[in-house]
XYZ file of C-alpha atoms in Angstrom:
374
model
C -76.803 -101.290 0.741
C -75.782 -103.601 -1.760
C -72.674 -105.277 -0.274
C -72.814 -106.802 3.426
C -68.854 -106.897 4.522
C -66.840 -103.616 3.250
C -63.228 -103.504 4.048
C -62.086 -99.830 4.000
C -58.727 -99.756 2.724
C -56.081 -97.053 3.402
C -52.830 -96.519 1.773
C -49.444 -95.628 2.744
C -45.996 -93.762 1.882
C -45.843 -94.307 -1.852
C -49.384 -93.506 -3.132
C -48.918 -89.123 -2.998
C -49.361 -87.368 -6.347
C -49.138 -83.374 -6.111
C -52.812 -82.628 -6.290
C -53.995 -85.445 -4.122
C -57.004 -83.971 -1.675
C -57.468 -80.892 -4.209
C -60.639 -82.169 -6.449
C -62.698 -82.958 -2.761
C -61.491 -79.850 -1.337
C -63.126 -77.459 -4.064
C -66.098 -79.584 -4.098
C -68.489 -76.715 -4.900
C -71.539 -78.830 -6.359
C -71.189 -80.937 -3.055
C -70.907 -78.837 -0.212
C -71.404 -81.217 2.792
C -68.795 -83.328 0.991
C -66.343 -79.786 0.379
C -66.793 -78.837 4.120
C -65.878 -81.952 5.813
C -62.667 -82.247 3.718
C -62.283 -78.881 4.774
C -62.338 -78.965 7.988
C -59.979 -81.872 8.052
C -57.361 -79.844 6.322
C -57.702 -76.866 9.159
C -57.404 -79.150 11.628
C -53.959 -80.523 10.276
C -52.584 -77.445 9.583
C -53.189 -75.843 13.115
C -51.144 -79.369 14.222
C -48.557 -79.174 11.947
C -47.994 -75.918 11.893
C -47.839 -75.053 7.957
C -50.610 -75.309 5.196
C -51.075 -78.866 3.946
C -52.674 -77.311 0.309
C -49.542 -75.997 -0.269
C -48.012 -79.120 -0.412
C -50.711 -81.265 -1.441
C -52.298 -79.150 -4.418
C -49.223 -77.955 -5.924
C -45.555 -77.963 -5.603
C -44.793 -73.791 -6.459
C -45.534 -72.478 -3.290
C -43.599 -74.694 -1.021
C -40.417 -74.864 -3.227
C -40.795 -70.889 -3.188
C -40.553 -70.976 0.347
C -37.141 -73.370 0.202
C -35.695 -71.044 -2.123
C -36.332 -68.307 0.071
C -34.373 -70.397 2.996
C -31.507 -71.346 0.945
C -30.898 -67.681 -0.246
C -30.559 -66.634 3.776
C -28.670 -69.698 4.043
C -26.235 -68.519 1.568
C -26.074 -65.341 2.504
C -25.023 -66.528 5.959
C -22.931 -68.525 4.744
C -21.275 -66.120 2.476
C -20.742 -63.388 5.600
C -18.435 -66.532 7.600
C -16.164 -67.818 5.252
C -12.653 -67.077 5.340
C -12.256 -67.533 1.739
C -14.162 -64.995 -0.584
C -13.158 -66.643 -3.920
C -15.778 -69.721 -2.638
C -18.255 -67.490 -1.526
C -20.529 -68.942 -4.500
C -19.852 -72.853 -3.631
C -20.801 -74.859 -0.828
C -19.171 -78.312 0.344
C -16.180 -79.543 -1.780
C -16.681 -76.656 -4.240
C -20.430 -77.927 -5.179
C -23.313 -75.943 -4.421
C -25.442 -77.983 -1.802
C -28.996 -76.048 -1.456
C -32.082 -77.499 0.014
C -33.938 -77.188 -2.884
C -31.087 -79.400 -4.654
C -33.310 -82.110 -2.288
C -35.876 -81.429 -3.283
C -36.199 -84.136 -6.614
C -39.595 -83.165 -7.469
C -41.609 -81.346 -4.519
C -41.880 -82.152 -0.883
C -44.273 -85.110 -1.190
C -40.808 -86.799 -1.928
C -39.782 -86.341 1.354
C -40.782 -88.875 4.042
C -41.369 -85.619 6.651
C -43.708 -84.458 5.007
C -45.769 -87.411 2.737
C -46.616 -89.326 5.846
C -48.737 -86.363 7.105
C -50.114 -85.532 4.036
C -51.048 -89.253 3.107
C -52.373 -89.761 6.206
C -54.547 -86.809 6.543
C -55.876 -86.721 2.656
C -56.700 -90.411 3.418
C -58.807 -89.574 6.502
C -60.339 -86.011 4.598
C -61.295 -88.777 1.396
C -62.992 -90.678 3.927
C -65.141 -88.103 5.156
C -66.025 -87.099 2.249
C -67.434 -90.880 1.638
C -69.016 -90.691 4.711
C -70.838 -87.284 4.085
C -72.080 -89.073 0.906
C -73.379 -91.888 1.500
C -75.389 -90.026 4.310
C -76.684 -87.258 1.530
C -77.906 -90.974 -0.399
C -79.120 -92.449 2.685
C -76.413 -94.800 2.807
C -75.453 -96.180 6.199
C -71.774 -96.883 5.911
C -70.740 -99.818 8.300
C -67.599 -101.297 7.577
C -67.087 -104.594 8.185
C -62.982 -104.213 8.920
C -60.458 -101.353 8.251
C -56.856 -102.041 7.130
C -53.801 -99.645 5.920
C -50.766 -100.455 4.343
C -47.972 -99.947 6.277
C -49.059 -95.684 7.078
C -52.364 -96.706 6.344
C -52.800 -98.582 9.421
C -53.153 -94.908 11.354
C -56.006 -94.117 9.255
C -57.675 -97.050 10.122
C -57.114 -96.708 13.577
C -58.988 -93.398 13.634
C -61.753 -94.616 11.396
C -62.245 -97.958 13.776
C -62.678 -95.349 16.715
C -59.578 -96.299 18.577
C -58.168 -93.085 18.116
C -59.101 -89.640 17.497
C -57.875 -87.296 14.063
C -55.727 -84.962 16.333
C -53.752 -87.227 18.361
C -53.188 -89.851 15.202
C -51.758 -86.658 13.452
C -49.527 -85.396 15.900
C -48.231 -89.199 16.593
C -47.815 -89.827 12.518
C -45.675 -86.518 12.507
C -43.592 -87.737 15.336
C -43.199 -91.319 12.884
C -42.181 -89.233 10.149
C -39.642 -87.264 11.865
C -37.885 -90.696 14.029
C -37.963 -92.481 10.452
C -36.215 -89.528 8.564
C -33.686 -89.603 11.351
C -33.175 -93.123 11.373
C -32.511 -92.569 7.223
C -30.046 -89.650 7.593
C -28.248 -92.371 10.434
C -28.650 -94.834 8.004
C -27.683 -93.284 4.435
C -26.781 -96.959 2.471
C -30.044 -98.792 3.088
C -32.922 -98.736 0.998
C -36.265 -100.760 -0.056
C -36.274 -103.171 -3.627
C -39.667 -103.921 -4.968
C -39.364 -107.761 -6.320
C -42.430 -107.978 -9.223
C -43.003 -110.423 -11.468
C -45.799 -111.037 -14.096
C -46.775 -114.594 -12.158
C -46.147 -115.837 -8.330
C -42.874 -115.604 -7.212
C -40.933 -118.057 -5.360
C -40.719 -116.797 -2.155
C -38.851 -119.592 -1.274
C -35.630 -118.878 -3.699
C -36.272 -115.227 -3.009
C -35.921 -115.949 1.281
C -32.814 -118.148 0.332
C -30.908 -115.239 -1.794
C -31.835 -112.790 1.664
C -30.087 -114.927 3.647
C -27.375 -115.897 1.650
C -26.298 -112.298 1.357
C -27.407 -110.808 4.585
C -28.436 -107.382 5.857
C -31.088 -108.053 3.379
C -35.041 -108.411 5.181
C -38.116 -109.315 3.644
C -39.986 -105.487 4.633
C -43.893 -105.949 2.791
C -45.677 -108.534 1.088
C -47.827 -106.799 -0.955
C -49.552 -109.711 -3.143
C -48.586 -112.850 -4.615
C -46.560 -111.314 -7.359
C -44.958 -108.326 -5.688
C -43.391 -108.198 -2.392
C -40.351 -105.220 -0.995
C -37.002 -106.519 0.269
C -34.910 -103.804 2.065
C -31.343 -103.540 3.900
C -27.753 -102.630 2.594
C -28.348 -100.822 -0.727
C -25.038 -102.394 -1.900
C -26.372 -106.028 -1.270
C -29.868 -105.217 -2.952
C -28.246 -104.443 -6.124
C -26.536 -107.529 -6.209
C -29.442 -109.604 -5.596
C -30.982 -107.476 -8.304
C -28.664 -108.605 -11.333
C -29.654 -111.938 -9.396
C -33.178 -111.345 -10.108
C -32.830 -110.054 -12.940
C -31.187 -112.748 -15.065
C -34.068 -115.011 -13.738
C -36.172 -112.394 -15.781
C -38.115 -111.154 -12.007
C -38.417 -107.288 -12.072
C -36.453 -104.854 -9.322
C -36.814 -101.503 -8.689
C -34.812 -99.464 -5.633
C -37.134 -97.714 -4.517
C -37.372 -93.259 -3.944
C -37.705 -93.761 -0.075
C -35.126 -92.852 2.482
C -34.293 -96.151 4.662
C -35.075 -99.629 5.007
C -38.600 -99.463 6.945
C -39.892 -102.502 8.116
C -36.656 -104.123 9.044
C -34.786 -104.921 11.766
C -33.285 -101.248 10.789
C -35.726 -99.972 11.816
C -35.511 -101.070 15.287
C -34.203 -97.538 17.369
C -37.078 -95.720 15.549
C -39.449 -98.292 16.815
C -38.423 -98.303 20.577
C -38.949 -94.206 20.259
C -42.366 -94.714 18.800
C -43.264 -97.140 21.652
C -42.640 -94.644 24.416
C -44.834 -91.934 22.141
C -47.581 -94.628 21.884
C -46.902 -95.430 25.868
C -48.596 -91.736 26.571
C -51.265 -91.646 24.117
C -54.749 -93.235 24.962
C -56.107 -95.730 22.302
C -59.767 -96.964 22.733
C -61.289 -100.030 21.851
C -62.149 -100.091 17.723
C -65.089 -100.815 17.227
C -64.232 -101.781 14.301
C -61.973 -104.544 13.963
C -58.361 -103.285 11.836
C -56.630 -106.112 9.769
C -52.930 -106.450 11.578
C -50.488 -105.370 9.129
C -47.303 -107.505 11.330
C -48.579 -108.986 14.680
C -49.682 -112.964 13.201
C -51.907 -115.553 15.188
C -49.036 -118.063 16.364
C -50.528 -120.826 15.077
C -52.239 -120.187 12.038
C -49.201 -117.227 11.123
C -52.250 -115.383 9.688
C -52.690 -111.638 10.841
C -54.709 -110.861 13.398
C -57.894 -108.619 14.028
C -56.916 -105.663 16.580
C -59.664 -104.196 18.785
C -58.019 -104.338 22.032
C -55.566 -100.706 22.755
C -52.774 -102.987 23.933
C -52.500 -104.780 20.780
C -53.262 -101.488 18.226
C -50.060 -100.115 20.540
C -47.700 -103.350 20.249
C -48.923 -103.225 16.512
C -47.630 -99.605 15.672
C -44.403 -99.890 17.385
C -43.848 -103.400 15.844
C -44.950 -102.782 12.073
C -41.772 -100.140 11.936
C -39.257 -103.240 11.557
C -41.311 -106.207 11.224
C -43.149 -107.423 7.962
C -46.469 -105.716 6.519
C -48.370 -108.361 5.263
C -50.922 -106.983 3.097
C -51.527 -110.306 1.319
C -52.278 -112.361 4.294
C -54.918 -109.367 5.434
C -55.947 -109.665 2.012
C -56.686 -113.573 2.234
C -58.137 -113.213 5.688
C -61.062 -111.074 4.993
C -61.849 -112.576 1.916
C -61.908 -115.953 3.825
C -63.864 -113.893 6.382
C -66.920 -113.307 3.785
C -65.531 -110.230 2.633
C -67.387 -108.524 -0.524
C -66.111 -105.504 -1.153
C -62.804 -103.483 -0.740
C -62.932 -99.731 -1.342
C -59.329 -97.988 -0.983
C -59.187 -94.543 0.105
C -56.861 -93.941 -2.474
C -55.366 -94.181 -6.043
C -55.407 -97.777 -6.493
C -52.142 -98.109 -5.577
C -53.492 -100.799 -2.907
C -56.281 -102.081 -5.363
C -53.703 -103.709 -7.560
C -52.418 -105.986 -4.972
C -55.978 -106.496 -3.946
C -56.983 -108.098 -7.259
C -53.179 -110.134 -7.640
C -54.180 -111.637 -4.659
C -57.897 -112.255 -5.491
C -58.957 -111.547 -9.458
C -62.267 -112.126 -8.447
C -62.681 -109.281 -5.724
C -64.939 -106.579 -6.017
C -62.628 -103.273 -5.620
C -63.912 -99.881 -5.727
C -61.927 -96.026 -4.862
C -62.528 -92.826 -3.853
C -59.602 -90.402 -3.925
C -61.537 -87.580 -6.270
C -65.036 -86.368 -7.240
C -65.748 -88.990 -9.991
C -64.419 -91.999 -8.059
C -66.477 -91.117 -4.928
C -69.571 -90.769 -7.055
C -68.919 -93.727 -8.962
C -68.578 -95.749 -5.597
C -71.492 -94.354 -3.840
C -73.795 -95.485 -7.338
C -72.277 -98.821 -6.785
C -73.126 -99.421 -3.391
C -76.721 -97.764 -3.568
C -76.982 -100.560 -6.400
């Protein structure tokens, strides 16, 4: 193979697009590459208990289903209230319907994207694997890391945990962190972006000057995610803003990866407590648990530490940047993100000089096994 030290890359909540998955899964001219993506899909479904596709490929079936619920709904509704002249309102005279929710489709929704990133990530990597196998490629990666979500595909594709049991304990994520937003309705996350390095420094000193404000990811050296009390993020924004940095509130539910986070992360922790994790064999790039000397994350292997890792990434920092750097220091030659490129574009503001390659469709996964055949 061309390249000696691959780092598989897996993204997180944030990277869905309705149709994400769809191009592998009707794979015709590839069928080894079609079936394994496949199969993935029919084993998350039989877990979750509803048909990924239908959320994944396109937005009309699922949202047909809603309707269908909000029409009972209403019709319940409509049989118990004492006032017939409202029958056609909900709450405070405005009709309040599921689908109203619904912005765009249910990849909005943090129920239901976690599963679905998770398990298109780990179908996109089969389908690399069944590839490079067809070209005689022996994929060996030299780390895994995730962003954030992504971690959970790593974990499976390091061999510390199987597809099944990652699934089931992602879903049970999903659901503690969509209760902790419905507890928690004013607190968000603020991308900070600028077109050169920010100054963490002034950025750190406006958090703490305003409070109930946390640092939650650092993505790369010009992009990092504040989160906390949505009222104090906007004023740091018009902060920001006159120094001419870039904010954006971002479409998720709740401030993950702060100390907001913590409930949600105590309920994960007895989850993990029951679920057996196996050594990796190969090492995953710590997204929050830092060597205490060197503050640089750390390579899990051992289950302890992939355990204290998932319960502690839910309110502590992801620090994609420092994995970044610490690979690359490593002798790192190649990244190649299971994904859109969402992750790629912090790769290469942290290091221009990176090789970075994708696979989330047919083209990109042909593209990137040509490149490392060389």
């Amino acid at each position: 193979m061309k390249y000696e030290k691959v780092v598989l890359v897996f993204p997180g909540q944030g990277s869905q697009y309705v149709g994400m998955g769809k191009d592998l899964y009707y794979a015709d001219k590839h069928p080894s590459v079609r079936d394994s993506v496949r199969e993935v899909y029919t084993k998350a479904n039989k877990i979750l208990g509803y048909r990924l596709e239908d959320i994944c490929f396109t937005e009309s079936k699922f949202k047909e289903i809603i309707r269908r619920f909000d029409e009972q709904v209403e019709s319940f509704m409509s049989q118990h209230r004492k006032h017939p002249s409202t029958e056609t309102n909900g709450i405070n005279g405005k009709k309040h319907h599921l689908t109203n929710y619904l912005v765009k489709s249910p990849l909005d929704m943090t129920l239901y994207i976690q599963p679905a990133v998770f398990t298109t990530s780990y179908a996109c990597y089969t389908a690399l694997e069944e590839m490079c196998k067809d070209a005689s490629i022996q994929l060996n990666p030299f780390k895994v890391m995730g962003h954030s979500l992504g971690e959970y595909t790593a974990a499976v594709v390091s061999g510390a945990m199987d597809f099944e049991t990652t699934l089931g304990l992602v879903n049970y994520r999903a659901q503690v962190m969509s209760d902790a937003a419905r507890e928690r309705p004013r607190t968000k996350l603020m991308a900070v972006m600028d077109k050169k390095e920010l100054n963490y420094n002034m950025i750190e000193n406006l958090c703490n000057e305003y409070g109930q404000v946390f640092w939650a990811l650092i993505n790369s050296p010009r992009q990092i995610v504040v989160g906390g009390n949505e009222k104090k993020l906007r004023e740091i924004s018009r902060k920001l803003n006159k120094k001419g940095i870039y904010t954006k509130i971002l479409d998720l539910d709740a401030a993950f990866h702060t100390p907001f986070m913590l409930e949600p992360g105590k309920k994960l922790k007895k989850k993990l407590d029951n679920i057996t994790i196996y050594p990796a064999r190969t090492p995953i790039v710590a997204n929050a648990i830092t060597d205490d000397a060197t503050k640089e994350p750390i390579y899990l292997t051992e289950p302890n530490l992939i355990r204290r890792e998932f319960s502690d990434q839910m309110r502590k920092r992801v620090r994609l940047k420092g994995g970044v750097e610490k690979v690359i220091k490593d002798g790192a030659d190649l990244f190649i993100e299971i994904g859109p490129k969402m992750v790629s574009r912090f790769i290469r503001e942290t290091n221009p000089n990176v090789s970075v390659l994708n696979v989330y469709d047919i083209k990109s996964l042909e593209e990137t096994v040509k490149e490392l055949r060389g």
